[in-house]
Amino acid sequence: MEDRLTRREVREGAFIILYQTLFGAAPAEICEANEEAFGLVKNEETDEIVNGVLAHSEELEQIIAKYSTTRSVSRIAKVNMVIMKIAVYEMKYCERIPNAAAINEAIELAKKYAYKPDSGFINGVLNAYLGELDAAEK
């Protein structure tokens, strides 16, 4: 389904697809099942995020591990990990998306799908990474 979606809808669709890939299903299967069962909407931008995060998953996880000072990667909830991978992917590879917007949208996803206190953890990790990006630009 090719629709005009808001950036929030794009990210939420990507989050739903990426989270479900953790259980062994392929993105195409997930999309088909979710479109039929739940009316999941997605577009090319959704696919770009999903494919980008999957292609760079190990690298994104290493970045998150570097800035997660209070939890090892193995102890980060899968929901939180997927949310942070999307944000880090956007910050690193999507120049058209402002870094602050990627962080803000990650926090909004966390408020909706993660435990409430986890949004602070996610914010801390992503802002620490933003500090590295800002220092690299100077």
PDB file of C-alpha atoms in Angstrom:
ATOM      1  CA  MET A   1       0.000   0.000   0.000  1.00  0.00           C
ATOM      2  CA  GLU A   2       1.554   3.301  -1.068  1.00  0.00           C
ATOM      3  CA  ASP A   3       0.143   6.124   1.017  1.00  0.00           C
ATOM      4  CA  ARG A   4       1.207   9.590   1.997  1.00  0.00           C
ATOM      5  CA  LEU A   5       2.191   9.109   5.614  1.00  0.00           C
ATOM      6  CA  THR A   6       3.470  11.403   8.328  1.00  0.00           C
ATOM      7  CA  ARG A   7       7.012  10.792   9.545  1.00  0.00           C
ATOM      8  CA  ARG A   8       5.520   9.459  12.778  1.00  0.00           C
ATOM      9  CA  GLU A   9       3.409   6.918  10.860  1.00  0.00           C
ATOM     10  CA  VAL A  10       6.451   5.917   8.809  1.00  0.00           C
ATOM     11  CA  ARG A  11       8.511   5.308  11.943  1.00  0.00           C
ATOM     12  CA  GLU A  12       5.712   3.498  13.739  1.00  0.00           C
ATOM     13  CA  GLY A  13       5.186   1.182  10.764  1.00  0.00           C
ATOM     14  CA  ALA A  14       8.928   0.523  10.608  1.00  0.00           C
ATOM     15  CA  PHE A  15       8.980  -0.150  14.352  1.00  0.00           C
ATOM     16  CA  ILE A  16       6.133  -2.675  14.119  1.00  0.00           C
ATOM     17  CA  ILE A  17       7.782  -4.497  11.224  1.00  0.00           C
ATOM     18  CA  LEU A  18      11.264  -4.493  12.776  1.00  0.00           C
ATOM     19  CA  TYR A  19       9.998  -5.671  16.143  1.00  0.00           C
ATOM     20  CA  GLN A  20       8.214  -8.596  14.540  1.00  0.00           C
ATOM     21  CA  THR A  21      11.355  -9.609  12.614  1.00  0.00           C
ATOM     22  CA  LEU A  22      12.852 -10.473  16.009  1.00  0.00           C
ATOM     23  CA  PHE A  23      10.529 -13.477  16.043  1.00  0.00           C
ATOM     24  CA  GLY A  24      11.847 -14.899  12.788  1.00  0.00           C
ATOM     25  CA  ALA A  25       9.408 -13.624  10.197  1.00  0.00           C
ATOM     26  CA  ALA A  26      10.553 -11.883   7.026  1.00  0.00           C
ATOM     27  CA  PRO A  27       9.497  -8.250   6.539  1.00  0.00           C
ATOM     28  CA  ALA A  28       7.378  -9.124   3.473  1.00  0.00           C
ATOM     29  CA  GLU A  29       5.425 -11.747   5.439  1.00  0.00           C
ATOM     30  CA  ILE A  30       4.948  -9.346   8.328  1.00  0.00           C
ATOM     31  CA  CYS A  31       3.674  -6.586   6.070  1.00  0.00           C
ATOM     32  CA  GLU A  32       1.195  -8.845   4.337  1.00  0.00           C
ATOM     33  CA  ALA A  33      -0.155 -10.271   7.586  1.00  0.00           C
ATOM     34  CA  ASN A  34      -0.375  -6.876   9.299  1.00  0.00           C
ATOM     35  CA  GLU A  35      -2.045  -5.175   6.348  1.00  0.00           C
ATOM     36  CA  GLU A  36      -4.758  -7.828   6.377  1.00  0.00           C
ATOM     37  CA  ALA A  37      -5.189  -8.142  10.141  1.00  0.00           C
ATOM     38  CA  PHE A  38      -4.504  -4.642  11.442  1.00  0.00           C
ATOM     39  CA  GLY A  39      -4.554  -2.299   8.480  1.00  0.00           C
ATOM     40  CA  LEU A  40      -0.843  -1.500   8.778  1.00  0.00           C
ATOM     41  CA  VAL A  41       0.024   1.282   6.379  1.00  0.00           C
ATOM     42  CA  LYS A  42       3.493   1.705   4.963  1.00  0.00           C
ATOM     43  CA  ASN A  43       5.254   3.315   2.048  1.00  0.00           C
ATOM     44  CA  GLU A  44       8.711   3.487   0.465  1.00  0.00           C
ATOM     45  CA  GLU A  45      10.075   5.460   3.417  1.00  0.00           C
ATOM     46  CA  THR A  46       8.925   2.721   5.783  1.00  0.00           C
ATOM     47  CA  ASP A  47      10.670   0.124   3.629  1.00  0.00           C
ATOM     48  CA  GLU A  48      13.810   2.296   3.515  1.00  0.00           C
ATOM     49  CA  ILE A  49      14.002   2.432   7.311  1.00  0.00           C
ATOM     50  CA  VAL A  50      13.271  -1.284   7.731  1.00  0.00           C
ATOM     51  CA  ASN A  51      15.844  -2.317   5.125  1.00  0.00           C
ATOM     52  CA  GLY A  52      18.415   0.173   6.412  1.00  0.00           C
ATOM     53  CA  VAL A  53      18.091  -0.917  10.020  1.00  0.00           C
ATOM     54  CA  LEU A  54      18.295  -4.587   9.050  1.00  0.00           C
ATOM     55  CA  ALA A  55      21.329  -3.969   6.824  1.00  0.00           C
ATOM     56  CA  HIS A  56      23.183  -2.001   9.531  1.00  0.00           C
ATOM     57  CA  SER A  57      21.807  -3.796  12.592  1.00  0.00           C
ATOM     58  CA  GLU A  58      25.145  -4.880  14.041  1.00  0.00           C
ATOM     59  CA  GLU A  59      26.703  -1.443  13.582  1.00  0.00           C
ATOM     60  CA  LEU A  60      23.668   0.277  15.136  1.00  0.00           C
ATOM     61  CA  GLU A  61      23.809  -2.103  18.088  1.00  0.00           C
ATOM     62  CA  GLN A  62      27.496  -1.279  18.621  1.00  0.00           C
ATOM     63  CA  ILE A  63      26.720   2.442  18.677  1.00  0.00           C
ATOM     64  CA  ILE A  64      23.936   1.874  21.194  1.00  0.00           C
ATOM     65  CA  ALA A  65      26.234  -0.303  23.327  1.00  0.00           C
ATOM     66  CA  LYS A  66      28.859   2.441  23.361  1.00  0.00           C
ATOM     67  CA  TYR A  67      26.424   4.980  24.830  1.00  0.00           C
ATOM     68  CA  SER A  68      24.388   2.699  27.072  1.00  0.00           C
ATOM     69  CA  THR A  69      26.330   3.227  30.253  1.00  0.00           C
ATOM     70  CA  THR A  70      23.765   1.695  32.613  1.00  0.00           C
ATOM     71  CA  ARG A  71      22.727  -1.441  30.682  1.00  0.00           C
ATOM     72  CA  SER A  72      24.549  -3.955  28.546  1.00  0.00           C
ATOM     73  CA  VAL A  73      23.001  -4.577  25.133  1.00  0.00           C
ATOM     74  CA  SER A  74      21.776  -7.995  26.238  1.00  0.00           C
ATOM     75  CA  ARG A  75      19.796  -6.329  29.044  1.00  0.00           C
ATOM     76  CA  ILE A  76      18.108  -3.691  26.894  1.00  0.00           C
ATOM     77  CA  ALA A  77      14.466  -4.521  26.234  1.00  0.00           C
ATOM     78  CA  LYS A  78      13.892  -5.519  22.606  1.00  0.00           C
ATOM     79  CA  VAL A  79      11.269  -2.784  22.204  1.00  0.00           C
ATOM     80  CA  ASN A  80      13.791  -0.174  23.332  1.00  0.00           C
ATOM     81  CA  MET A  81      16.518  -1.605  21.113  1.00  0.00           C
ATOM     82  CA  VAL A  82      14.340  -1.424  18.002  1.00  0.00           C
ATOM     83  CA  ILE A  83      13.296   2.156  18.812  1.00  0.00           C
ATOM     84  CA  MET A  84      16.926   3.217  19.302  1.00  0.00           C
ATOM     85  CA  LYS A  85      18.114   1.412  16.167  1.00  0.00           C
ATOM     86  CA  ILE A  86      15.585   3.356  14.091  1.00  0.00           C
ATOM     87  CA  ALA A  87      16.704   6.656  15.610  1.00  0.00           C
ATOM     88  CA  VAL A  88      20.431   5.913  15.298  1.00  0.00           C
ATOM     89  CA  TYR A  89      19.907   4.775  11.696  1.00  0.00           C
ATOM     90  CA  GLU A  90      18.125   8.028  10.887  1.00  0.00           C
ATOM     91  CA  MET A  91      20.771  10.118  12.638  1.00  0.00           C
ATOM     92  CA  LYS A  92      23.633   8.353  10.871  1.00  0.00           C
ATOM     93  CA  TYR A  93      22.229   7.692   7.402  1.00  0.00           C
ATOM     94  CA  CYS A  94      19.249   9.987   6.722  1.00  0.00           C
ATOM     95  CA  GLU A  95      20.598  13.488   6.181  1.00  0.00           C
ATOM     96  CA  ARG A  96      17.145  14.879   5.365  1.00  0.00           C
ATOM     97  CA  ILE A  97      15.932  14.075   8.889  1.00  0.00           C
ATOM     98  CA  PRO A  98      17.121  16.422  11.643  1.00  0.00           C
ATOM     99  CA  ASN A  99      18.793  14.569  14.496  1.00  0.00           C
ATOM    100  CA  ALA A 100      16.551  16.253  17.059  1.00  0.00           C
ATOM    101  CA  ALA A 101      13.476  15.016  15.174  1.00  0.00           C
ATOM    102  CA  ALA A 102      14.795  11.443  15.148  1.00  0.00           C
ATOM    103  CA  ILE A 103      15.339  11.610  18.919  1.00  0.00           C
ATOM    104  CA  ASN A 104      11.962  13.203  19.580  1.00  0.00           C
ATOM    105  CA  GLU A 105      10.156  10.590  17.511  1.00  0.00           C
ATOM    106  CA  ALA A 106      12.031   7.818  19.320  1.00  0.00           C
ATOM    107  CA  ILE A 107      10.829   9.231  22.637  1.00  0.00           C
ATOM    108  CA  GLU A 108       7.250   9.337  21.323  1.00  0.00           C
ATOM    109  CA  LEU A 109       7.492   5.691  20.212  1.00  0.00           C
ATOM    110  CA  ALA A 110       8.895   4.802  23.630  1.00  0.00           C
ATOM    111  CA  LYS A 111       6.019   6.544  25.389  1.00  0.00           C
ATOM    112  CA  LYS A 112       3.584   4.487  23.327  1.00  0.00           C
ATOM    113  CA  TYR A 113       5.285   1.060  23.272  1.00  0.00           C
ATOM    114  CA  ALA A 114       7.853   0.886  26.088  1.00  0.00           C
ATOM    115  CA  TYR A 115       7.654   1.179  29.840  1.00  0.00           C
ATOM    116  CA  LYS A 116       7.336   4.830  30.850  1.00  0.00           C
ATOM    117  CA  PRO A 117      10.749   5.133  32.590  1.00  0.00           C
ATOM    118  CA  ASP A 118      12.492   3.730  29.504  1.00  0.00           C
ATOM    119  CA  SER A 119      11.931   6.939  27.534  1.00  0.00           C
ATOM    120  CA  GLY A 120      14.516   8.649  29.758  1.00  0.00           C
ATOM    121  CA  PHE A 121      17.034   5.870  29.131  1.00  0.00           C
ATOM    122  CA  ILE A 122      16.429   6.053  25.369  1.00  0.00           C
ATOM    123  CA  ASN A 123      16.744   9.832  25.440  1.00  0.00           C
ATOM    124  CA  GLY A 124      20.054   9.605  27.313  1.00  0.00           C
ATOM    125  CA  VAL A 125      21.596   7.100  24.899  1.00  0.00           C
ATOM    126  CA  LEU A 126      20.482   9.005  21.808  1.00  0.00           C
ATOM    127  CA  ASN A 127      21.582  12.389  23.145  1.00  0.00           C
ATOM    128  CA  ALA A 128      25.002  10.963  24.028  1.00  0.00           C
ATOM    129  CA  TYR A 129      25.331   9.753  20.433  1.00  0.00           C
ATOM    130  CA  LEU A 130      24.151  13.152  19.196  1.00  0.00           C
ATOM    131  CA  GLY A 131      27.010  14.704  21.169  1.00  0.00           C
ATOM    132  CA  GLU A 132      29.477  12.554  19.214  1.00  0.00           C
ATOM    133  CA  LEU A 133      27.868  13.531  15.895  1.00  0.00           C
ATOM    134  CA  ASP A 134      27.980  17.223  16.827  1.00  0.00           C
ATOM    135  CA  ALA A 135      31.642  16.967  17.876  1.00  0.00           C
ATOM    136  CA  ALA A 136      32.509  15.215  14.595  1.00  0.00           C
ATOM    137  CA  GLU A 137      30.948  18.056  12.576  1.00  0.00           C
ATOM    138  CA  LYS A 138      33.146  20.689  14.251  1.00  0.00           C
TER     139      LYS A 138
END
